[in-house]
Short mmCIF file of C-alpha atoms in Angstrom, two decimals:
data_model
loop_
_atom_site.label_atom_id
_atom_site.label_comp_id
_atom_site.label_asym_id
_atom_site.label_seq_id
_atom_site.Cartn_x
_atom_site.Cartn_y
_atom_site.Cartn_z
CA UNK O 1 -1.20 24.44 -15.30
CA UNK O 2 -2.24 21.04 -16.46
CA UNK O 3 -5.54 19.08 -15.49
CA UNK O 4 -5.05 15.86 -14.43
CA UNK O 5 -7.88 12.98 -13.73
CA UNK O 6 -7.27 10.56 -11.26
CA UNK O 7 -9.04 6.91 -10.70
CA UNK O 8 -9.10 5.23 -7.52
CA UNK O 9 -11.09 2.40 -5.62
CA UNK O 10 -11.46 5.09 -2.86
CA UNK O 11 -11.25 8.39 -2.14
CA UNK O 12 -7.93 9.26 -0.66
CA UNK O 13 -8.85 10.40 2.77
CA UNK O 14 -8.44 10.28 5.70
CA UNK O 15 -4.85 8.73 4.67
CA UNK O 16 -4.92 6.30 7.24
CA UNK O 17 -4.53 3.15 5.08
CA UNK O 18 -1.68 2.54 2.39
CA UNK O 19 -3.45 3.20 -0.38
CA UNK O 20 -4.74 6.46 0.89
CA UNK O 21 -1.81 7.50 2.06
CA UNK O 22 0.03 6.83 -1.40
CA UNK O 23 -2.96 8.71 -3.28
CA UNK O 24 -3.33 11.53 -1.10
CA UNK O 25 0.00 12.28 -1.30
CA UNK O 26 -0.08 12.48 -5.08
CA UNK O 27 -3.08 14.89 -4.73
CA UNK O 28 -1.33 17.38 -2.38
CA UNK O 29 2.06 17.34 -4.37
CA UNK O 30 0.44 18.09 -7.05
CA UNK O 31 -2.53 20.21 -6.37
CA UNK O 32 0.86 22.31 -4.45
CA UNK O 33 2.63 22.52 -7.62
CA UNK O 34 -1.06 24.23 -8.99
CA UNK O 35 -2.14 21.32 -11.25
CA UNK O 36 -6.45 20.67 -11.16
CA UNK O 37 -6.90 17.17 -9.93
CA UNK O 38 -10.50 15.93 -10.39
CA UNK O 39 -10.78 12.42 -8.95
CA UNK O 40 -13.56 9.58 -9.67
CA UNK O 41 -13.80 7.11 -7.18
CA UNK O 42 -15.84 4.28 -5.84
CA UNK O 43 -18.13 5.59 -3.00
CA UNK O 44 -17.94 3.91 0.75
CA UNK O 45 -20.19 4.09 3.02
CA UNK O 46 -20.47 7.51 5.41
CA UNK O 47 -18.00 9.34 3.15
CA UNK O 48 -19.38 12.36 3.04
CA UNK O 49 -17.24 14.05 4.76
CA UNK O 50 -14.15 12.76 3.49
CA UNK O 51 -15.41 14.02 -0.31
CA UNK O 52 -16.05 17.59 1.26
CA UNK O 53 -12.41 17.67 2.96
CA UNK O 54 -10.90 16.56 -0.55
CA UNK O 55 -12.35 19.67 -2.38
CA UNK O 56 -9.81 22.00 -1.13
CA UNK O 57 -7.27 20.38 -2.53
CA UNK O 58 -9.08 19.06 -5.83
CA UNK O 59 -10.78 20.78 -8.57
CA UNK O 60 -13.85 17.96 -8.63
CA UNK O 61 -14.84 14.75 -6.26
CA UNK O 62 -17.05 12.42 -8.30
CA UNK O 63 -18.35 8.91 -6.38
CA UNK O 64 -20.30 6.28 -7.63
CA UNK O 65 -21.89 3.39 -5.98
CA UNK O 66 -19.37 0.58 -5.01
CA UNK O 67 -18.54 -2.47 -7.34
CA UNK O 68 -19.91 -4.50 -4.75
CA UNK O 69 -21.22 -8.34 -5.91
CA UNK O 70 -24.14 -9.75 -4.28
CA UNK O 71 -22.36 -13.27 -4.39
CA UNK O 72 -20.36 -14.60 -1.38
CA UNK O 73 -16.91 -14.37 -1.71
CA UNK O 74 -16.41 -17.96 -2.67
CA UNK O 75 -19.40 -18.28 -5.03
CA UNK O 76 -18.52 -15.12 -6.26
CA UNK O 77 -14.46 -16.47 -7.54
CA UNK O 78 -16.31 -19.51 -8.64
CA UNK O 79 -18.40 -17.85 -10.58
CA UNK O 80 -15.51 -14.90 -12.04
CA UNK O 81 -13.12 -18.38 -12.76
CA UNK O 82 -15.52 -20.14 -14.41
CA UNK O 83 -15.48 -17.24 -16.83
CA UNK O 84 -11.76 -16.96 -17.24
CA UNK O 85 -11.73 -13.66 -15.15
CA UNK O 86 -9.58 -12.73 -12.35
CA UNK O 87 -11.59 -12.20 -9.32
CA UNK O 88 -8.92 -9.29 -8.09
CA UNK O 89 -9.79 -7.56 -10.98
CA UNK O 90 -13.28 -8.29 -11.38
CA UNK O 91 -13.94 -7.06 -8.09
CA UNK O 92 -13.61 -3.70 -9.31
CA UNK O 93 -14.77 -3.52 -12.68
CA UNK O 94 -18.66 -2.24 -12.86
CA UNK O 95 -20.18 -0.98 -15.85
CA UNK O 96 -21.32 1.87 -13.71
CA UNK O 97 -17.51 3.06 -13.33
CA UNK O 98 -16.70 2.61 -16.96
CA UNK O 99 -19.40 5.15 -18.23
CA UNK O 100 -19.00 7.68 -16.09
CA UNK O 101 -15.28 7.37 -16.19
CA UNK O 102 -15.92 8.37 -20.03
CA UNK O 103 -17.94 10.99 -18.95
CA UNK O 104 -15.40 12.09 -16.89
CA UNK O 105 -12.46 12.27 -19.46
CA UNK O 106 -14.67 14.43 -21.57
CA UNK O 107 -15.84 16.77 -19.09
CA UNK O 108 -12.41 17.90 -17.76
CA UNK O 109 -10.55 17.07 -20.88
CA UNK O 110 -7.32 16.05 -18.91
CA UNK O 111 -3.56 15.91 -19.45
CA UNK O 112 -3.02 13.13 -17.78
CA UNK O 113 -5.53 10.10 -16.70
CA UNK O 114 -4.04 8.69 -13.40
CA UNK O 115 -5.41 5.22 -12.41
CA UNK O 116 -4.63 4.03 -8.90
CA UNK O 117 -3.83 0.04 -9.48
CA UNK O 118 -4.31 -1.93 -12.50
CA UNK O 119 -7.63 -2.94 -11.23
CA UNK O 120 -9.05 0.24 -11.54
CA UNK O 121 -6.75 1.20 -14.58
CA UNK O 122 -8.70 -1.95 -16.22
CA UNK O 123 -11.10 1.07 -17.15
CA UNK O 124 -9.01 2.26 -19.78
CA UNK O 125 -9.50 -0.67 -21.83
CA UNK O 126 -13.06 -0.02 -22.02
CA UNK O 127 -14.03 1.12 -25.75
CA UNK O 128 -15.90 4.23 -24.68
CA UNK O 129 -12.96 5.51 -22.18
CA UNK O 130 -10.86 4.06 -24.69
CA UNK O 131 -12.68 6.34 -27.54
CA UNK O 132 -13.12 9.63 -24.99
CA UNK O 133 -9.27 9.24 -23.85
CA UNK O 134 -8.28 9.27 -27.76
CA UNK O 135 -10.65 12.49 -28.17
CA UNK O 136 -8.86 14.27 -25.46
CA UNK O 137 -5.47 13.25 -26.22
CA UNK O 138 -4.48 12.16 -22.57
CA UNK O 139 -1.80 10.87 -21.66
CA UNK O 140 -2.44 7.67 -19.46
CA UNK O 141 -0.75 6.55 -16.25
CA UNK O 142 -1.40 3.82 -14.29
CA UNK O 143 0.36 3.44 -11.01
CA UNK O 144 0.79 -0.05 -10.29
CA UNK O 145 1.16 0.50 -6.03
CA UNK O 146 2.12 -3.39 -6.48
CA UNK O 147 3.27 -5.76 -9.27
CA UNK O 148 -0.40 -7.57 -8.00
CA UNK O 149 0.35 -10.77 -9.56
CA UNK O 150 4.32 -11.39 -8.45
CA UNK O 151 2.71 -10.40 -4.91
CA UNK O 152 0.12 -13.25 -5.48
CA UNK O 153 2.79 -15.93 -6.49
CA UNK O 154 5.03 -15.06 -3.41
CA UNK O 155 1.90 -15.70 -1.47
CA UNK O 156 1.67 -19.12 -3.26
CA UNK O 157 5.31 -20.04 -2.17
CA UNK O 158 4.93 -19.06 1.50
CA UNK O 159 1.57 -20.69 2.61
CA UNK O 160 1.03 -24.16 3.81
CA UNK O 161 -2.94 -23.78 3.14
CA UNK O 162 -4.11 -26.43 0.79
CA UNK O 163 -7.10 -24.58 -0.26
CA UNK O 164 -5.24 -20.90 -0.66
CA UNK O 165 -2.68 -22.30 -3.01
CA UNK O 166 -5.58 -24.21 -5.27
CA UNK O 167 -7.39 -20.41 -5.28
CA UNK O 168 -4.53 -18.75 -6.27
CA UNK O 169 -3.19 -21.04 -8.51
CA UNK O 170 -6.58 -20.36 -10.73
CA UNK O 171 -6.32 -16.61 -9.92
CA UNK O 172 -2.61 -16.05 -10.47
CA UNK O 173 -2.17 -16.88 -14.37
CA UNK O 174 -5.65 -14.40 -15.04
CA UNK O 175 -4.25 -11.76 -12.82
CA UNK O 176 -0.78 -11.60 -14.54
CA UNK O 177 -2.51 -11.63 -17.95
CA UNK O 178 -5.43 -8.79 -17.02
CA UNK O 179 -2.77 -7.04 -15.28
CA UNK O 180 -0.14 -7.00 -17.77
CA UNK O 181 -2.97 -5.51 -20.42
CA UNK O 182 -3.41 -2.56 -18.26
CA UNK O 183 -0.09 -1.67 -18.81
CA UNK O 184 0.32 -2.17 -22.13
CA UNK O 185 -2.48 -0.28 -22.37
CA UNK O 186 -1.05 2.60 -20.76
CA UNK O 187 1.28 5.41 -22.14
CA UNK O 188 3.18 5.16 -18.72
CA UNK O 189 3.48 2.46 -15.59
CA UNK O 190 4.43 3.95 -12.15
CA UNK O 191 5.55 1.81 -9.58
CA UNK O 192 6.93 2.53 -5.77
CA UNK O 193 9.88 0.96 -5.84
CA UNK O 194 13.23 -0.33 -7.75
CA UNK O 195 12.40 -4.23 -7.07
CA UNK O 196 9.06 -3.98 -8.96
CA UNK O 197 10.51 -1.87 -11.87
CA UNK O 198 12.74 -4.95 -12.29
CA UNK O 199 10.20 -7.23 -12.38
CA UNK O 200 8.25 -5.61 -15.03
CA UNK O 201 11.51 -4.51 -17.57
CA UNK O 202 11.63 -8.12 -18.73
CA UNK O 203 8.83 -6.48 -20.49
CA UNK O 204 10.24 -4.03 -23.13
CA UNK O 205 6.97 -2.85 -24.44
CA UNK O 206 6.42 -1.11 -21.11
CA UNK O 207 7.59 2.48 -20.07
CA UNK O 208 8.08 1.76 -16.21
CA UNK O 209 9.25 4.65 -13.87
CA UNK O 210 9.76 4.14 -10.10
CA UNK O 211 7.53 7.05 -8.05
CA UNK O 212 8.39 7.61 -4.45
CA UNK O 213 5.39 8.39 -2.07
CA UNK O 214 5.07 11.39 -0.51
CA UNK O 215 4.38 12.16 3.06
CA UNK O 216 3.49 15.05 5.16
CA UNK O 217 6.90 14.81 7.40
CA UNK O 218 5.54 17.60 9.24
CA UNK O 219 2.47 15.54 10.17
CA UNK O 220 4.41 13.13 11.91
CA UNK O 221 5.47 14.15 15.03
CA UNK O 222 8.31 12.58 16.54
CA UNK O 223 8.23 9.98 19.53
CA UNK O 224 10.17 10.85 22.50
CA UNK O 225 12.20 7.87 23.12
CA UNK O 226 12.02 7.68 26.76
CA UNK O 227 8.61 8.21 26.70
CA UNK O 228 8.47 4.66 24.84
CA UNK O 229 6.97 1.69 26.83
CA UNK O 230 9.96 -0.77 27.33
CA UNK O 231 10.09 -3.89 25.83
CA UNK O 232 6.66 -2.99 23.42
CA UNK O 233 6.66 -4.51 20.30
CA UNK O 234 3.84 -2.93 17.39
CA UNK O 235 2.78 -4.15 14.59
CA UNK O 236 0.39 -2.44 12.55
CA UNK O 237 -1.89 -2.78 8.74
CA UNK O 238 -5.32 -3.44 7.44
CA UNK O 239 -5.89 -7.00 7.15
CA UNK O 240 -7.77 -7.04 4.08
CA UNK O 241 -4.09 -7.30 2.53
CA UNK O 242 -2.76 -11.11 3.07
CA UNK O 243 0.87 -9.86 3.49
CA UNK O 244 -0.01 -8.59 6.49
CA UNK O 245 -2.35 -11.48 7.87
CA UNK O 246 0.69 -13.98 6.70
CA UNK O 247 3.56 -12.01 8.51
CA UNK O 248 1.97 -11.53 12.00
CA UNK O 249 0.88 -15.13 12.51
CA UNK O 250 4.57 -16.30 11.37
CA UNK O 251 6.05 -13.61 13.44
CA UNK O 252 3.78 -14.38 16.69
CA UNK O 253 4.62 -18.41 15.83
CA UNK O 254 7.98 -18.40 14.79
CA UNK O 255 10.26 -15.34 16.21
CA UNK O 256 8.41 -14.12 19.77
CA UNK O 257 9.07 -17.08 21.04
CA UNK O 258 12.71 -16.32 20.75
CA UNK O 259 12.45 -12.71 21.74
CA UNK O 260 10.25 -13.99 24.91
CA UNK O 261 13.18 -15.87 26.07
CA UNK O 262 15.71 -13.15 26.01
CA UNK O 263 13.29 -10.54 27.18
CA UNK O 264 10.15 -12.44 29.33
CA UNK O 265 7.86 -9.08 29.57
CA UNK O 266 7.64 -8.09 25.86
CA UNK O 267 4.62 -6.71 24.35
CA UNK O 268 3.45 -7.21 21.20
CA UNK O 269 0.26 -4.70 19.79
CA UNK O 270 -1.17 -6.09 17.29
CA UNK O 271 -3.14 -3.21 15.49
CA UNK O 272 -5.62 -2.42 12.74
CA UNK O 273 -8.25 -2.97 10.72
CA UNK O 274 -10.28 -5.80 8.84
CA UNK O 275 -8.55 -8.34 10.92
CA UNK O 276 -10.28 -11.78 10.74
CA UNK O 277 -10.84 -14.06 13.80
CA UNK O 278 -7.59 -15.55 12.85
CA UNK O 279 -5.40 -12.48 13.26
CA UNK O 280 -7.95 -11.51 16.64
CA UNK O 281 -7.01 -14.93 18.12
CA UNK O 282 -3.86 -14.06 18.05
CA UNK O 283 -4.18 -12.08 21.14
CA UNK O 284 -4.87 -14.94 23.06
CA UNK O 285 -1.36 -16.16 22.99
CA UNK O 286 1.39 -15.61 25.76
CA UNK O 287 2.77 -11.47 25.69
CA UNK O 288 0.57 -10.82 22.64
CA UNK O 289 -2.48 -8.11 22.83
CA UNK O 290 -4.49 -7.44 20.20
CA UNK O 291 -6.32 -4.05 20.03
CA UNK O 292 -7.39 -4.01 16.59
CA UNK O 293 -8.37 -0.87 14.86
CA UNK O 294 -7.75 1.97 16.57
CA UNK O 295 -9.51 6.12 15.35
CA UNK O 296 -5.57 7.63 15.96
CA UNK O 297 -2.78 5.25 15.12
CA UNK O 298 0.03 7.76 15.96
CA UNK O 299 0.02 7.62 20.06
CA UNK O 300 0.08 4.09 19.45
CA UNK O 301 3.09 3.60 17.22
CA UNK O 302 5.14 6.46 19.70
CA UNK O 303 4.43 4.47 22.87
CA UNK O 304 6.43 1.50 20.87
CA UNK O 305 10.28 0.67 21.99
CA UNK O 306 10.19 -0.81 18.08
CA UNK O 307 8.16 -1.41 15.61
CA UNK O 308 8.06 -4.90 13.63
CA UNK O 309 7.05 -5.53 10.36
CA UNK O 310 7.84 -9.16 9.47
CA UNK O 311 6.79 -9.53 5.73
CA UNK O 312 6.88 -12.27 3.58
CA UNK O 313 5.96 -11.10 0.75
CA UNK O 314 7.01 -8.13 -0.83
CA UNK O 315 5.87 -5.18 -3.67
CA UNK O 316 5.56 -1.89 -3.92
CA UNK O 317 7.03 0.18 -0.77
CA UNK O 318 5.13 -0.70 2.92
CA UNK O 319 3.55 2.54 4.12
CA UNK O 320 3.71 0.96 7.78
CA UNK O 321 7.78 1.22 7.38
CA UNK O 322 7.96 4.85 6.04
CA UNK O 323 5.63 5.62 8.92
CA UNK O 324 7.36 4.74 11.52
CA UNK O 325 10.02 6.14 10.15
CA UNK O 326 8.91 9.62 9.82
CA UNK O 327 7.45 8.71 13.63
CA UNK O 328 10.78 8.17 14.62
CA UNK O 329 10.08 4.90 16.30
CA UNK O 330 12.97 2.00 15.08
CA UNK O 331 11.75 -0.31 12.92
CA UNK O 332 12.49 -4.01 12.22
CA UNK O 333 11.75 -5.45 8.80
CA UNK O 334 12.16 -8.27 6.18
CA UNK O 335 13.94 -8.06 3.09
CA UNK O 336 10.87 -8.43 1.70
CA UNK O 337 9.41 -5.64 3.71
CA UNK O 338 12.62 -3.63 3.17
CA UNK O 339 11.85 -3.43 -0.26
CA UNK O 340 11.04 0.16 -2.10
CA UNK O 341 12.64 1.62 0.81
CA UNK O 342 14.96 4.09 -0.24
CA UNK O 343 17.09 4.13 3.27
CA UNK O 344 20.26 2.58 4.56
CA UNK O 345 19.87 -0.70 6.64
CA UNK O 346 21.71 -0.56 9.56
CA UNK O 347 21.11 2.61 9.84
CA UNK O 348 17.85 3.74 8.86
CA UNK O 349 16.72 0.65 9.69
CA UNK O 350 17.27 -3.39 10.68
CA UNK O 351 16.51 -5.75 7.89
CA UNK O 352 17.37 -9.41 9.18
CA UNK O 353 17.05 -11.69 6.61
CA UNK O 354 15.83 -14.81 8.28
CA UNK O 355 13.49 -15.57 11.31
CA UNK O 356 16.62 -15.78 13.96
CA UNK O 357 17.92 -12.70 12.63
CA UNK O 358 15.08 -11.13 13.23
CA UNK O 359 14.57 -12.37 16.39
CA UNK O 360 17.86 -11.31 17.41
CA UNK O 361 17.69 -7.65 15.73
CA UNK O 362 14.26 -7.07 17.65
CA UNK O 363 16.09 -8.25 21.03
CA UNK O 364 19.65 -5.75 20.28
CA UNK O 365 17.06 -2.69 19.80
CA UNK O 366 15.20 -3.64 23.24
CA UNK O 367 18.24 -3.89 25.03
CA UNK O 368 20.19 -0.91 23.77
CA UNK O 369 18.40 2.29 24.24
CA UNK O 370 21.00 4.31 22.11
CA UNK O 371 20.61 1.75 19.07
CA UNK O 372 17.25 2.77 19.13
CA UNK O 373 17.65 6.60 19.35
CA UNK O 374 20.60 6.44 16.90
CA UNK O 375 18.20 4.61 14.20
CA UNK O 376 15.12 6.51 15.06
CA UNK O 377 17.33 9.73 14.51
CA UNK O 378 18.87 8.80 11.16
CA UNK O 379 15.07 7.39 10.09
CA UNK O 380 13.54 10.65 10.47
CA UNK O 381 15.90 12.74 8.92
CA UNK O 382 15.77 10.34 5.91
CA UNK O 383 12.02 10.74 5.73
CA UNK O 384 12.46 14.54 5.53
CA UNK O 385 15.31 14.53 2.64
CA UNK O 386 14.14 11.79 0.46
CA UNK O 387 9.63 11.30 0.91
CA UNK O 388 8.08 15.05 2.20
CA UNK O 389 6.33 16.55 -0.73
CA UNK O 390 8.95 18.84 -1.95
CA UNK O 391 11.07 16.14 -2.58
CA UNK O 392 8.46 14.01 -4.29
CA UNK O 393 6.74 16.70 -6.60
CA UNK O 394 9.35 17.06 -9.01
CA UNK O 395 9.83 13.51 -10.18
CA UNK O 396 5.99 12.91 -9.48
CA UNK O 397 5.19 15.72 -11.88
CA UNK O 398 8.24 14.23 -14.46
CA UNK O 399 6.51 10.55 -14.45
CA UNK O 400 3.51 11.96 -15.16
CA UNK O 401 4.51 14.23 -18.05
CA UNK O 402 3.94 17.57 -16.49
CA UNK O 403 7.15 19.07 -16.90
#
């Protein structure tokens, strides 16, 4: 079987958080399918035991110290702009990494060299990993997760912050072009859905493949729909991704209202982690409750009549959708959120595509209990045929040259 090395900004457990999840499902499809996966990753604080649970699936756990500047954030973009750097990708670029991510390469002498996100697959670029790589004769992949730069300029569009839109209009133009040289630097691009793919053909240099993510369906075990509070809204992410900070405030501002009118006594949960004061001030408004993050998300999301996931901007695939999913709890989305979901809307799924749609969709799956049980039913069993493991391995081990 092959040996395969894979880069990420963390390690991949306890896949509780998007990336994770994404990662750790690469690791067990492929560590099933009897392939060695050593990984190198930044270290976090108190993750001990997450390294020790990862080395029964993987043949090696490396960490080294975090990437971690000493500037405050704002000094610290000041400082990477004034250089002509991105500060996404600067944030994760240490010297540190780079060597023993050469080490690495020789060591285990891999098939494949996996990098988790351009900003981590930056390290290929670097003349020693660059030197060690050509040595080896690996193959390198770099799964984009998100086109990071599109996601950036949709950002852009949708905010009315003066001083957000001056940031990212520095940090946009040296994110596309850092980004961009990751993949051209790379044998192979893998990204998580069909919408992203497109947005990175325009590019014919570029091999791009679209890579579903794989989840342990098992794991999830289904909600019992009368068991679900009535009229409880969720909505669920880390916070330290501005998709998710922008589409709760404009949910909470522009479509409860609406939804409070037809239905007085919703609930909206507001869940999960890194939120800023802006996001926790959120549960000061009228039916809103914010519990933030919370050790077991899964009793949370079951006790849900629906949950919403009002996104803005789009990229990649939204863990939070193919959660719920595999949960079987309804789920209202965006377009935007919709996208990299390989289901049927409508039936998998609602996907309103403006603020009184969704508003309205939200409302129909309150009312009708057997809209919800019939979309919760076909979500599930979509889950199981098209993202468990089995179904992921084969084309995960195709992308990556395995087979």
């Amino acid at each position: 079987m092959s040996r395969v090395l894979l880069l990420a900004r963390e390690l991949p457990h306890p896949p509780n958080a998007g990336d994770r999840i994404v990662t750790h499902g690469f690791v067990r499809a492929l560590a099933a399918r009897g392939h060695d996966v050593h990984v190198l990753a930044y270290r976090r604080d108190g993750d001990e035991s997450d390294a020790a649970a990862l080395r029964e699936p993987c043949a090696s756990v490396r960490r080294i110290p975090s990437a971690d500047s000493p500037l405050p954030p704002t000094a610290r973009k000041l400082a990477n702009y004034a250089r002509g750097r991105s500060d996404v990708m600067a944030m994760f670029d240490s010297r540190a990494f780079r060597v023993v991510a050469a080490q690495r390469v020789r060591e285990v002498d891999p098939d494949v060299v996996l990098a988790q996100h351009p900003y981590i697959g930056q390290v290929v670029r670097d003349e020693r990993v660059a030197r060690a790589i050509d040595e080896t004769g690996a193959r390198v992949v770099t799964n984009a997760h998100v086109v990071e730069y599109a996601a950036h300029r949709r950002f852009r569009e949708c905010t009315d912050d003066p001083s957000t839109r001056a940031e990212l209009a520095l940090e946009i133009p040296l994110l596309r072009r850092s980004e961009l040289a990751v993949y051209e630097a790379s044998d192979r691009t893998l990204v998580l859905g069909e919408r992203d793919r497109e947005r990175l053909d325009a590019l014919d240099a570029l091999d791009v493949r679209v890579q579903r993510v794989a989840l342990d369906a098992d794991a999830y075990r289904p909600a019992d729909p009368a068991a679900a509070v009535p009229d409880r809204l969720l909505f669920f992410g880390s916070y330290n991704w501005f998709p998710n900070r922008d589409g709760i405030a404009w949910f909470v501002e522009e479509i409860l209202p609406t939804v409070r009118r037809a239905r007085p006594d919703v609930e909206l949960l507001v869940a999960g982690r890194g939120a800023p004061e802006s996001i926790r001030n959120l549960g000061d408004r009228p039916n809103v409750r914010f519990v933030g993050e919370v050790e077991d998300l899964a009793p949370l999301v079951r006790s849900a009549s629906a949950v919403v996931a009002p996104l803005r901007v789009g990229g990649g695939v939204r863990i939070k959708v193919l959660e719920s999913m595999a949960w079987g709890v309804p789920v209202v989305t965006t377009p935007s959120g919709f996208e990299g979901v390989e289901a049927t809307p409508g039936e998998d799924l609602l996907v309103p595509d403006s603020a009184e749609g969704f508003a309205d969709a939200t409302v129909r799956l309150l009312e009708d209990g057997r809209l919800r049980e019939r979309i919760a039913r076909n979500a599930r069993g979509t889950i199981r045929k098209r993202y468990s493991t089995d179904a992921v391995a084969d084309r995960l081990e195709e992308n990556l040259g395995l087979r």
